[in-house]
Amino acid sequence: MARRIIIDTDPGQDDAIAILLALASPELEVLGLTAVAGNVPLALTSRNARMVLELAGRTDVPVYAGCDAPLSRPLVTAEHVHGKTGLDGPVLPEPQMALQEAHAVDFIIETLRREPAGSVTLCPLGPLTNIATAFRRAPDIISRVQEIVLMGGAYFEVGNISPAAEFNIFVDPEAAAEVFGAGVPLVVMPLDVTHKALVTPTRNEAFRALGSKVGTAVAEMTDFFERFDLEKYGSNGAPLHDPCVTAYLLAPGIFSGRHINVEIETNSELTRGMTVADWWRVSDRAPNATFIGDLDADAFFTLLTERLANL
């Protein structure tokens, strides 16, 4: 049976590619996309999610708009990375499919209550506001989650929005602290691994060479947002952060990490949103997350390119 997932997302070019990889993979059944404010405000993330589904020809997958602001802080966005729409690069038509009437948090709660316990995996690609809100409103669903596989945080790579914090965790550290402390089996894709998933010019040309609408759009997405990382890091291409989540579900063997304790800093203005990862196991705090540190980049891009060819 296909693994059943809910993708919680704030598209974002790399979110879009993560979603496309899931839709192209028969091992995964996407029950719905839940949009959250993050890279851009909610009106745009919920729009972009629908645009990605229409690009893939998958209007059967419902989209739900969720929380438009963090639990207790003003929203911080990242148009400087993703462009004013959040999905700059390809020219995609405005979506025709409608948003679902239900709130994303209600969809998450109702789905986890309806489906057999331990049968639904949550895949957050943005701030954790929707997930934390669902856990607050319905604590009974926490034990029903099979696993959470998320993109967020950093340890050796420190921060990309502040000196100490990765963007997704920084935007809503209180939500992240609640999710990391909930006791759900947790796999974390931090910058430490995503910065090794670099779209080099050769890898991007492989997307373009697919000769499809999806392949061309993916190449144009990475053409756009790599400019930020090239200038900032001097790297040979753009890191594909969020597709690491989907790839882990499909091929966990190409990743490696450690089961350790990870805590979220919420009080310090200097290190707000820092993921304090006990990589060296020097504390007595109980492990609560599998924190990924490395991947086989060639295997990752082979998987991604082969699957995108299915769309």
Coordinates of C-alpha atoms in Angstrom, one line a residue:
M1 CA 0.0 0.0 0.0
A2 CA 1.1 3.5 -0.7
R3 CA 2.3 5.6 2.3
R4 CA -0.4 8.2 3.1
I5 CA 0.9 11.7 3.7
I6 CA -0.3 15.2 4.3
I7 CA 2.1 17.9 3.0
D8 CA 2.0 21.1 5.0
T9 CA 3.7 23.7 2.9
D10 CA 4.4 27.4 2.1
P11 CA 5.5 27.2 -1.6
G12 CA 8.3 28.3 -2.3
Q13 CA 10.2 26.9 -5.3
D14 CA 11.8 24.1 -3.3
D15 CA 8.4 23.3 -1.7
A16 CA 6.9 23.0 -5.3
I17 CA 9.6 20.5 -6.3
A18 CA 9.0 18.5 -3.1
I19 CA 5.3 18.3 -3.9
L20 CA 6.0 17.3 -7.5
L21 CA 8.3 14.5 -6.4
A22 CA 5.5 13.2 -4.1
L23 CA 2.9 13.4 -6.9
A24 CA 5.3 11.5 -9.3
S25 CA 5.8 8.6 -6.9
P26 CA 3.3 5.8 -6.6
E27 CA 4.7 4.8 -3.2
L28 CA 3.1 7.9 -1.8
E29 CA -0.6 8.9 -1.5
V30 CA -1.0 12.6 -1.0
L31 CA -4.2 13.1 1.0
G32 CA -4.0 16.9 0.8
L33 CA -1.9 20.0 0.8
T34 CA -2.3 22.3 3.8
A35 CA -0.9 25.8 3.2
V36 CA 0.7 27.9 5.9
A37 CA 2.1 31.4 5.9
G38 CA 5.9 31.4 5.7
N39 CA 7.9 32.1 2.6
V40 CA 5.1 34.4 1.5
P41 CA 1.7 35.3 3.1
L42 CA -1.0 32.7 3.2
A43 CA -3.0 34.0 0.2
L44 CA 0.1 33.3 -2.0
T45 CA 1.1 30.0 -0.4
S46 CA -2.4 28.6 -0.9
R47 CA -2.4 30.0 -4.5
N48 CA 1.0 28.5 -5.2
A49 CA 0.0 25.1 -3.9
R50 CA -2.9 24.9 -6.3
M51 CA -0.7 26.1 -9.2
V52 CA 1.8 23.2 -8.5
L53 CA -1.1 20.7 -8.5
E54 CA -2.4 22.0 -11.8
L55 CA 1.1 21.9 -13.3
A56 CA 1.2 18.2 -12.4
G57 CA -2.3 17.6 -13.6
R58 CA -3.4 16.5 -10.1
T59 CA -6.4 18.7 -9.3
D60 CA -7.8 15.7 -7.4
V61 CA -5.6 16.5 -4.5
P62 CA -7.4 19.1 -2.2
V63 CA -5.7 22.2 -0.9
Y64 CA -6.6 23.8 2.5
A65 CA -5.6 27.2 3.7
G66 CA -4.4 27.2 7.2
C67 CA -2.8 29.7 9.7
D68 CA -1.9 33.1 8.4
A69 CA 0.5 34.1 11.2
P70 CA 2.7 32.4 13.8
L71 CA 1.3 31.4 17.2
S72 CA 2.5 34.5 19.0
R73 CA 4.8 36.5 16.8
P74 CA 4.4 38.7 13.7
L75 CA 5.0 36.9 10.4
V76 CA 8.4 37.0 8.8
T77 CA 8.5 36.2 5.1
A78 CA 11.3 35.5 2.5
E79 CA 10.4 37.3 -0.7
H80 CA 14.1 38.2 -0.9
V81 CA 14.7 34.5 -1.7
H82 CA 11.6 33.3 -3.5
G83 CA 10.4 36.5 -5.2
K84 CA 7.3 38.5 -4.6
T85 CA 4.9 35.6 -5.5
G86 CA 7.0 33.0 -3.7
L87 CA 7.1 31.0 -6.9
D88 CA 8.9 33.4 -9.2
G89 CA 10.8 31.9 -12.2
P90 CA 8.4 30.0 -14.4
V91 CA 5.3 31.7 -15.9
L92 CA 2.4 29.5 -14.6
P93 CA -1.3 30.3 -15.1
E94 CA -3.4 31.4 -12.3
P95 CA -5.0 28.3 -10.6
Q96 CA -8.5 27.4 -11.6
M97 CA -9.1 24.8 -8.9
A98 CA -10.8 26.1 -5.7
L99 CA -9.5 26.1 -2.2
Q100 CA -11.4 23.7 0.1
E101 CA -13.8 25.5 2.5
A102 CA -12.4 23.8 5.6
H103 CA -9.5 25.2 7.5
A104 CA -6.2 23.3 7.1
V105 CA -6.0 22.6 10.9
D106 CA -9.5 21.0 10.8
F107 CA -8.5 18.9 7.9
I108 CA -5.4 17.6 9.7
I109 CA -7.5 16.8 12.8
E110 CA -10.3 15.2 11.0
T111 CA -8.0 13.1 8.8
L112 CA -6.0 11.8 11.7
R113 CA -9.1 10.9 13.6
R114 CA -10.7 9.2 10.6
E115 CA -7.8 7.2 9.4
P116 CA -6.3 4.2 11.3
A117 CA -3.9 5.2 14.0
G118 CA -0.3 5.2 12.8
S119 CA -1.3 5.3 9.1
V120 CA -0.7 9.0 8.2
T121 CA 2.6 10.8 8.0
L122 CA 2.9 14.6 8.3
C123 CA 5.4 16.3 6.0
P124 CA 5.9 20.0 7.0
L125 CA 7.9 22.0 4.6
G126 CA 7.5 25.4 6.3
P127 CA 6.8 26.9 9.7
L128 CA 5.1 24.4 12.0
T129 CA 2.1 26.7 12.9
N130 CA -0.6 24.4 11.4
I131 CA 0.8 21.3 13.1
A132 CA 1.2 22.9 16.5
T133 CA -2.3 24.4 16.3
A134 CA -3.8 21.0 15.4
F135 CA -2.0 19.4 18.3
R136 CA -3.2 22.1 20.7
R137 CA -6.8 21.8 19.6
A138 CA -6.9 18.0 19.5
P139 CA -4.3 16.4 21.7
D140 CA -5.8 13.0 20.9
I141 CA -4.4 13.1 17.4
I142 CA -0.8 13.2 18.5
S143 CA -0.5 9.5 19.2
R144 CA -2.2 8.8 15.9
V145 CA 0.5 10.3 13.7
Q146 CA 2.7 7.7 12.1
E147 CA 5.7 10.0 11.8
I148 CA 6.6 13.6 11.1
V149 CA 9.3 14.2 8.5
L150 CA 10.1 17.9 8.2
M151 CA 12.5 20.3 6.7
G152 CA 13.9 22.8 9.3
G153 CA 16.7 23.6 11.6
A154 CA 20.4 23.5 11.4
Y155 CA 23.4 22.6 13.6
F156 CA 26.8 22.7 11.8
E157 CA 25.3 25.0 9.1
V158 CA 23.9 27.4 11.8
G159 CA 21.4 29.9 10.3
N160 CA 20.2 31.2 7.0
I161 CA 17.8 33.9 8.3
S162 CA 19.7 34.8 11.5
P163 CA 23.2 33.9 12.6
A164 CA 21.7 31.0 14.7
A165 CA 18.5 29.9 13.1
E166 CA 17.0 28.3 10.0
F167 CA 14.0 30.1 8.4
N168 CA 11.2 27.6 9.1
I169 CA 12.0 27.3 12.8
F170 CA 12.8 31.0 13.2
V171 CA 9.4 32.1 11.8
D172 CA 7.5 30.2 14.5
P173 CA 9.8 28.9 17.2
E174 CA 7.0 28.4 19.7
A175 CA 5.2 26.1 17.3
A176 CA 8.4 24.2 16.6
A177 CA 9.0 23.7 20.3
E178 CA 5.6 22.2 20.8
V179 CA 6.0 19.8 17.8
F180 CA 9.5 18.8 18.8
G181 CA 8.2 18.1 22.3
A182 CA 5.0 16.3 21.4
G183 CA 6.6 12.8 21.4
V184 CA 5.8 12.0 17.8
P185 CA 8.5 10.0 15.9
L186 CA 10.3 12.8 14.2
V187 CA 12.8 13.0 11.3
V188 CA 14.5 16.4 10.6
M189 CA 16.1 17.6 7.4
P190 CA 18.2 20.5 8.5
L191 CA 20.4 22.8 6.5
D192 CA 23.3 20.4 7.3
V193 CA 21.9 17.9 4.8
T194 CA 19.9 20.2 2.4
H195 CA 23.0 22.3 1.6
K196 CA 24.5 19.1 0.2
A197 CA 21.6 18.7 -2.2
L198 CA 22.9 21.2 -4.7
V199 CA 21.4 21.8 -8.1
T200 CA 24.5 22.1 -10.2
P201 CA 24.2 23.4 -13.8
T202 CA 24.5 19.8 -15.0
R203 CA 21.7 18.6 -12.7
N204 CA 19.5 21.5 -13.7
E205 CA 20.0 20.8 -17.4
A206 CA 18.8 17.2 -16.7
F207 CA 15.5 18.6 -15.5
R208 CA 15.2 20.8 -18.6
A209 CA 16.1 17.9 -20.9
L210 CA 13.0 16.0 -19.7
G211 CA 11.2 18.2 -22.3
S212 CA 8.0 18.4 -20.3
K213 CA 6.1 21.3 -18.7
V214 CA 7.1 20.0 -15.3
G215 CA 10.8 19.6 -16.2
T216 CA 11.0 23.0 -17.7
A217 CA 9.2 24.7 -14.8
V218 CA 11.5 23.0 -12.3
A219 CA 14.6 24.1 -14.2
E220 CA 13.2 27.7 -14.3
M221 CA 12.4 27.6 -10.5
T222 CA 16.0 26.6 -9.7
D223 CA 17.3 29.2 -12.2
F224 CA 15.5 31.8 -10.2
F225 CA 16.2 31.0 -6.6
E226 CA 19.8 29.9 -7.0
R227 CA 20.9 33.5 -7.5
F228 CA 20.3 34.1 -3.7
D229 CA 22.4 31.1 -2.6
L230 CA 25.2 31.6 -5.2
E231 CA 25.6 35.2 -3.9
K232 CA 25.3 34.2 -0.2
Y233 CA 27.3 31.0 0.0
G234 CA 29.3 31.0 -3.2
S235 CA 28.1 27.4 -3.8
N236 CA 27.9 25.8 -7.2
G237 CA 24.1 25.7 -7.4
A238 CA 21.0 26.1 -5.2
P239 CA 20.2 23.7 -2.3
L240 CA 17.0 21.8 -2.7
H241 CA 15.8 21.9 0.9
D242 CA 12.3 20.6 0.9
P243 CA 12.6 17.8 -1.7
C244 CA 14.8 16.0 0.9
V245 CA 11.7 15.3 2.9
T246 CA 10.0 13.5 0.0
A247 CA 13.2 11.7 -1.0
Y248 CA 13.6 10.4 2.5
L249 CA 10.1 8.8 2.4
L250 CA 11.1 7.1 -0.9
A251 CA 14.7 6.2 -0.3
P252 CA 15.8 6.6 3.4
G253 CA 18.9 4.6 2.7
I254 CA 20.5 7.5 0.8
F255 CA 20.4 9.6 4.0
S256 CA 22.3 9.3 7.3
G257 CA 21.9 11.0 10.7
R258 CA 21.7 10.4 14.4
H259 CA 18.8 9.9 16.8
I260 CA 19.5 12.7 19.3
N261 CA 17.8 15.3 21.4
V262 CA 16.8 18.6 19.7
E263 CA 15.4 21.5 21.5
I264 CA 14.1 24.8 20.2
E265 CA 15.3 28.2 21.6
T266 CA 12.3 30.5 22.1
N267 CA 13.4 33.0 24.6
S268 CA 16.7 34.5 23.4
E269 CA 16.5 37.4 20.9
L270 CA 20.1 36.5 19.9
T271 CA 19.4 32.8 19.1
R272 CA 15.6 32.8 18.6
G273 CA 14.6 29.7 16.6
M274 CA 17.9 27.9 17.0
T275 CA 17.7 24.1 16.9
V276 CA 19.9 23.1 19.8
A277 CA 20.9 19.6 18.5
D278 CA 22.8 17.4 20.9
W279 CA 24.8 15.9 18.0
W280 CA 27.6 14.7 20.3
R281 CA 25.2 13.4 22.9
V282 CA 26.8 15.5 25.7
S283 CA 23.6 16.1 27.6
D284 CA 21.3 13.8 29.5
R285 CA 18.3 14.9 27.5
A286 CA 16.3 12.1 25.9
P287 CA 16.5 11.7 22.1
N288 CA 13.4 13.0 20.4
A289 CA 14.4 13.3 16.7
T290 CA 16.4 11.6 13.9
F291 CA 18.6 14.6 12.8
I292 CA 19.9 14.0 9.3
G293 CA 23.4 15.1 8.5
D294 CA 24.3 13.7 5.1
L295 CA 23.0 12.3 1.8
D296 CA 24.1 10.6 -1.4
A297 CA 23.6 13.7 -3.6
D298 CA 24.0 11.8 -6.9
A299 CA 21.4 9.2 -5.8
F300 CA 19.1 12.0 -4.7
F301 CA 19.2 13.8 -8.1
T302 CA 18.9 10.6 -10.0
L303 CA 15.7 9.7 -8.0
L304 CA 14.3 13.2 -8.5
T305 CA 15.0 13.4 -12.2
E306 CA 13.6 9.9 -12.9
R307 CA 10.4 10.6 -10.9
L308 CA 9.8 14.0 -12.5
A309 CA 9.8 12.3 -15.8
N310 CA 6.5 10.6 -14.7
L311 CA 4.6 13.9 -14.8

